[in-house]
mmCIF file of N, CA and C in Angstrom:
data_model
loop_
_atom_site.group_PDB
_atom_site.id
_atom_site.type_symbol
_atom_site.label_atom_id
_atom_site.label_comp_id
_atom_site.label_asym_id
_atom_site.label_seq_id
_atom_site.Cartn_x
_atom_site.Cartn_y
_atom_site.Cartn_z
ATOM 1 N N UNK A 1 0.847 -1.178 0.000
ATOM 2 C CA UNK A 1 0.000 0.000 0.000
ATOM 3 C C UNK A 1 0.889 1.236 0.000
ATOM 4 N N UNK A 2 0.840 2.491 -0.672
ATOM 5 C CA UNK A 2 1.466 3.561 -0.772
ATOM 6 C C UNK A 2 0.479 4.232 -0.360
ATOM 7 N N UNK A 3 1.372 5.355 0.230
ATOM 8 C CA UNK A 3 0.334 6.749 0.949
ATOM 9 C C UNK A 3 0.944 7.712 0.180
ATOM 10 N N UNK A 4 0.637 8.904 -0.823
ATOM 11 C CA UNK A 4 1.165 10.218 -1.153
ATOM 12 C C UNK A 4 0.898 11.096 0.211
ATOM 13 N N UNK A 5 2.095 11.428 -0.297
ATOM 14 C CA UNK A 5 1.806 12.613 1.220
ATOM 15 C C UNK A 5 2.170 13.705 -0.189
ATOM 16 N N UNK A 6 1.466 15.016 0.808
ATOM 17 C CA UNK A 6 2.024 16.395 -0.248
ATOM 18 C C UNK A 6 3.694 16.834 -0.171
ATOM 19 N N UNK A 7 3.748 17.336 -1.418
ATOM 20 C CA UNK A 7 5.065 17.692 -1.573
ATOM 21 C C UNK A 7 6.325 18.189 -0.342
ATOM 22 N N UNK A 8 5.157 19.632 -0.322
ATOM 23 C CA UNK A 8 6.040 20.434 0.797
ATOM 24 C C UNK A 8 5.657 19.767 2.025
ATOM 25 N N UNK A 9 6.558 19.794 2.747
ATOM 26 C CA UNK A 9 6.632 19.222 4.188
ATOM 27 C C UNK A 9 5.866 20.340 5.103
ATOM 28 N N UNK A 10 4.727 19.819 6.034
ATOM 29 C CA UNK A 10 4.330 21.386 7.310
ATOM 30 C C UNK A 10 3.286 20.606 7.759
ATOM 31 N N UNK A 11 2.789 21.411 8.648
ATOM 32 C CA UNK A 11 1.455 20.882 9.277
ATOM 33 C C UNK A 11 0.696 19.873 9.184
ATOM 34 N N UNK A 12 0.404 20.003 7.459
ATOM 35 C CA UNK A 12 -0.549 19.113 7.442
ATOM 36 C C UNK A 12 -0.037 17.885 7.242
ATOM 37 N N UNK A 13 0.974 17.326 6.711
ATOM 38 C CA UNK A 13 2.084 16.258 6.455
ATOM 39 C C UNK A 13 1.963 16.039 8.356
ATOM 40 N N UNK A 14 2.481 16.787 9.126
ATOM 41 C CA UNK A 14 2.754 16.112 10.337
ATOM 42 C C UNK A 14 1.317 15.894 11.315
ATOM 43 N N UNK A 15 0.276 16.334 10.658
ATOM 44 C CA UNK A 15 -1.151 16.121 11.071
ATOM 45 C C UNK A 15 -1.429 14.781 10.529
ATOM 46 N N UNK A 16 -1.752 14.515 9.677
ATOM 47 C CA UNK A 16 -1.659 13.446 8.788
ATOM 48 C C UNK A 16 -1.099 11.766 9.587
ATOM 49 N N UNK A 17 0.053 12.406 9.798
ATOM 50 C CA UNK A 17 1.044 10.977 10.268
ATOM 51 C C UNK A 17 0.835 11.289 11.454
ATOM 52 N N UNK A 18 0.411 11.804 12.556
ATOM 53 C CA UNK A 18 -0.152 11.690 13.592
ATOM 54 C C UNK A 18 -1.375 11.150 13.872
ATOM 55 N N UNK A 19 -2.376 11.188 12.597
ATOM 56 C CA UNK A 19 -3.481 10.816 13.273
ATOM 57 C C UNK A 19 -3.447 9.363 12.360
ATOM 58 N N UNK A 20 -2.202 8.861 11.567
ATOM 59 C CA UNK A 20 -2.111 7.391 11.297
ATOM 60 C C UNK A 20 -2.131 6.489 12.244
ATOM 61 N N UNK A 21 -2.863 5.586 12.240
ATOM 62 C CA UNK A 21 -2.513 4.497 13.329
ATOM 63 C C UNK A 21 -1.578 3.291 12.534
ATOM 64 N N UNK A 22 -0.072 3.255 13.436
ATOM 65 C CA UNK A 22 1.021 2.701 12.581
ATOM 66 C C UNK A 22 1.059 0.966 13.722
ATOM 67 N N UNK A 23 0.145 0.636 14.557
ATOM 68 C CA UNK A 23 -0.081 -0.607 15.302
ATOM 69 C C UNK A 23 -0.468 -2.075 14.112
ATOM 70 N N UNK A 24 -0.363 -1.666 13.285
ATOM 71 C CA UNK A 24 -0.578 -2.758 12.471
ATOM 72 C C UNK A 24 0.720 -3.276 11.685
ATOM 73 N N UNK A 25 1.503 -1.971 11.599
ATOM 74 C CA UNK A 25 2.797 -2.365 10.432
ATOM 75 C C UNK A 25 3.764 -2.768 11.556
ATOM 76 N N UNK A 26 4.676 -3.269 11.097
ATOM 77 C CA UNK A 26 6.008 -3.911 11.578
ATOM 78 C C UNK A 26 7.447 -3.329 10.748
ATOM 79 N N UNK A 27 6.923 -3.212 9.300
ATOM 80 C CA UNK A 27 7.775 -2.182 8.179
ATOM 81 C C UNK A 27 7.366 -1.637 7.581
ATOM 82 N N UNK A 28 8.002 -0.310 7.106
ATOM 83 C CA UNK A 28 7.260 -0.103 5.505
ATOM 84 C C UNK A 28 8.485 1.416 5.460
ATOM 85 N N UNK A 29 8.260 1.757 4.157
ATOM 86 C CA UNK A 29 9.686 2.699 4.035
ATOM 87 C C UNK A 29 9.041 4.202 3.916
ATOM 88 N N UNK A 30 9.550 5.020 3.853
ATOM 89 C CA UNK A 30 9.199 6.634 2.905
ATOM 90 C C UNK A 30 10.652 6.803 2.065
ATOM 91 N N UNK A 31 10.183 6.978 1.244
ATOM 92 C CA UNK A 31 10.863 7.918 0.474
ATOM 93 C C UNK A 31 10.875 9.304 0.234
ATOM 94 N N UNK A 32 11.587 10.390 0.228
ATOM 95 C CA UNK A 32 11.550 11.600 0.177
ATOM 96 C C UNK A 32 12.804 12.352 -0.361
ATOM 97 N N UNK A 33 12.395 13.733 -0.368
ATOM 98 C CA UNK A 33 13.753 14.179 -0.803
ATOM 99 C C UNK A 33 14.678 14.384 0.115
ATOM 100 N N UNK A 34 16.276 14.160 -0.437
ATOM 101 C CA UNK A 34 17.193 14.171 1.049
ATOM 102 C C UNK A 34 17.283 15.487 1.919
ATOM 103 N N UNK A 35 16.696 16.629 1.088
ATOM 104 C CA UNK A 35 16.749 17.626 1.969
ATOM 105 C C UNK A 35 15.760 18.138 2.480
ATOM 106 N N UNK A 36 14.735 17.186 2.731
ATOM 107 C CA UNK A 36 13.386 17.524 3.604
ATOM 108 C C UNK A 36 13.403 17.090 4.598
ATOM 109 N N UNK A 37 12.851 18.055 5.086
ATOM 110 C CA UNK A 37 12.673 17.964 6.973
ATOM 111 C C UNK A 37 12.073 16.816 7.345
ATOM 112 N N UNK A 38 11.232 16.176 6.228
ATOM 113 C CA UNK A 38 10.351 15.268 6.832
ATOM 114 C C UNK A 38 10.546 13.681 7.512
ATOM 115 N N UNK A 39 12.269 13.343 7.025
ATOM 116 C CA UNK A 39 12.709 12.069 7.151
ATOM 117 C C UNK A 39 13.158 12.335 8.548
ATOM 118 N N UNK A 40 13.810 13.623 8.700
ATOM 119 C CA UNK A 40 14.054 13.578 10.229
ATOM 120 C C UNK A 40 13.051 13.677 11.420
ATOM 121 N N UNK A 41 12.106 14.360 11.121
ATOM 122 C CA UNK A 41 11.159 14.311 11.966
ATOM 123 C C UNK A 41 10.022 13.254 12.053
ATOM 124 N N UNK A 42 9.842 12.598 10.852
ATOM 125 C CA UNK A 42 8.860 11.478 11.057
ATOM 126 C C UNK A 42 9.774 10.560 11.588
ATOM 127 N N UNK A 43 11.005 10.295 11.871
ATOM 128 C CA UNK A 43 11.731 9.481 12.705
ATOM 129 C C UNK A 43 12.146 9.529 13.907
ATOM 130 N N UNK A 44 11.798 10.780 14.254
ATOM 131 C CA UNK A 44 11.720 11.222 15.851
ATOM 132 C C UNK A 44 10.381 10.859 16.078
ATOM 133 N N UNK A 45 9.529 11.087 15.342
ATOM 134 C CA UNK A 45 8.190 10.678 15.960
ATOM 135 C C UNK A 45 7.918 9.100 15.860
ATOM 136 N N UNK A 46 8.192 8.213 15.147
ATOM 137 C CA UNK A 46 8.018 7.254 15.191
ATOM 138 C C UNK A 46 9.049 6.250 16.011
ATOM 139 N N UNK A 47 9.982 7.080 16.355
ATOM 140 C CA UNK A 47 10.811 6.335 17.207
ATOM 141 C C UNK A 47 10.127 5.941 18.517
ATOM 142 N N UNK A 48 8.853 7.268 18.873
ATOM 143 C CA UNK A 48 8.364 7.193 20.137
ATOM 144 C C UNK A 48 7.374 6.167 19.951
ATOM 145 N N UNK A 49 7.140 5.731 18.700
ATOM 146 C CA UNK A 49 6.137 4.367 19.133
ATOM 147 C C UNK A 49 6.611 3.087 18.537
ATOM 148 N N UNK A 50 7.725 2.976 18.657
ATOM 149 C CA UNK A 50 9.119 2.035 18.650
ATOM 150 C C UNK A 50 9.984 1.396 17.658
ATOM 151 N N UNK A 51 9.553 2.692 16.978
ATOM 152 C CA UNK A 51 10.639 2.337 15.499
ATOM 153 C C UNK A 51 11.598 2.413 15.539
ATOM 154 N N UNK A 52 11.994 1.962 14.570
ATOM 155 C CA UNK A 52 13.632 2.243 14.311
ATOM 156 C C UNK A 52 13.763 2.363 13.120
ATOM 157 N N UNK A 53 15.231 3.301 12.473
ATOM 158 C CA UNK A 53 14.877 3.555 11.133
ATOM 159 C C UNK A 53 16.057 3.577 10.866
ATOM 160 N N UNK A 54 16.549 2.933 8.858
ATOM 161 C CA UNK A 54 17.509 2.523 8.780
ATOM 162 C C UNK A 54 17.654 3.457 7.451
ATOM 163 N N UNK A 55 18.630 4.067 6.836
ATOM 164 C CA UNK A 55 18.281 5.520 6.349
ATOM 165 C C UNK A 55 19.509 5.248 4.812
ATOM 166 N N UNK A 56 19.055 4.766 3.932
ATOM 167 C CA UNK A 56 19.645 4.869 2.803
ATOM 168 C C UNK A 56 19.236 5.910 1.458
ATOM 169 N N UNK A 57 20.405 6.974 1.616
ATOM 170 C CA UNK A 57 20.806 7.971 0.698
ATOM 171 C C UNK A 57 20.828 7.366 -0.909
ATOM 172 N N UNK A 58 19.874 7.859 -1.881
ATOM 173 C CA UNK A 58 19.942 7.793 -2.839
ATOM 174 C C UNK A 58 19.686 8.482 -3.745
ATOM 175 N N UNK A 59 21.436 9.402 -4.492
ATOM 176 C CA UNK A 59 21.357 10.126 -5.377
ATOM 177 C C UNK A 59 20.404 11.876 -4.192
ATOM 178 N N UNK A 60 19.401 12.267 -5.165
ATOM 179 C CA UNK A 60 18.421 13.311 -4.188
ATOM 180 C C UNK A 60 17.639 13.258 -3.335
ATOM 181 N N UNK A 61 17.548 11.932 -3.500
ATOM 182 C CA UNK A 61 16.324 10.937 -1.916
ATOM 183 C C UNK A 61 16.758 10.381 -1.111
ATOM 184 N N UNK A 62 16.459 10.181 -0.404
ATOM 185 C CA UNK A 62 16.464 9.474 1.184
ATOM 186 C C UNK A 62 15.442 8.135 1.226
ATOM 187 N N UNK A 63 15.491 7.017 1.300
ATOM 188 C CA UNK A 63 14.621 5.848 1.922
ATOM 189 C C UNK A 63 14.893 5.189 2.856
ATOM 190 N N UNK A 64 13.668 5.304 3.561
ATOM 191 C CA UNK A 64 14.238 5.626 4.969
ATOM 192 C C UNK A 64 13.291 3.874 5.487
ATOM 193 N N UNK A 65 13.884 3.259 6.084
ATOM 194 C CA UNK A 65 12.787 1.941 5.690
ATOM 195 C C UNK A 65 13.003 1.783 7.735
ATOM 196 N N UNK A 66 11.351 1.771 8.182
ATOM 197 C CA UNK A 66 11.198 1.842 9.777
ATOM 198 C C UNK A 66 10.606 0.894 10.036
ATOM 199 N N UNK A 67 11.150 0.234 10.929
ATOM 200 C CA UNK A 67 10.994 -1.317 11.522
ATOM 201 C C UNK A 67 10.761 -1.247 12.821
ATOM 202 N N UNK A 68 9.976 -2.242 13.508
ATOM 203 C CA UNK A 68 10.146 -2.667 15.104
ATOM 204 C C UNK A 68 9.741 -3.887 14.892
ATOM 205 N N UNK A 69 10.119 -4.756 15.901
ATOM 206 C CA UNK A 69 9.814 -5.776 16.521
ATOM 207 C C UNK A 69 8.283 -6.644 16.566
#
């Protein structure tokens, strides 16, 4: 399953993935651009509900692939 999120990174991007309920996945990746805010901060936030995230640079993107247990 893919989710588009909007381009620019703000509010509503971090509204969005807040009101996801992520209790079902175990993995799944984002891709984004490497110089958006959004890989770092959706990985602070998902760290708090026990991810972990493993962060491969590619070329202008970032895939960022978040796992737990």
């Amino acid at each position: 399953r893919a989710i588009g999120l909007p381009f620019l990174f703000g509010e509503p991007v971090q509204e969005f993935i807040r009101q996801t309920d992520f209790s079902a996945y175990k993995r799944f990746f984002l891709v984004a651009a490497a110089d958006s805010p959004l890989g770092a901060w959706m990985s602070n936030h998902l760290e708090k509900l026990g991810f972990r995230a493993q962060i491969q640079p590619i070329n202008d993107y970032v895939v960022i692939q978040y796992s737990r247990q």
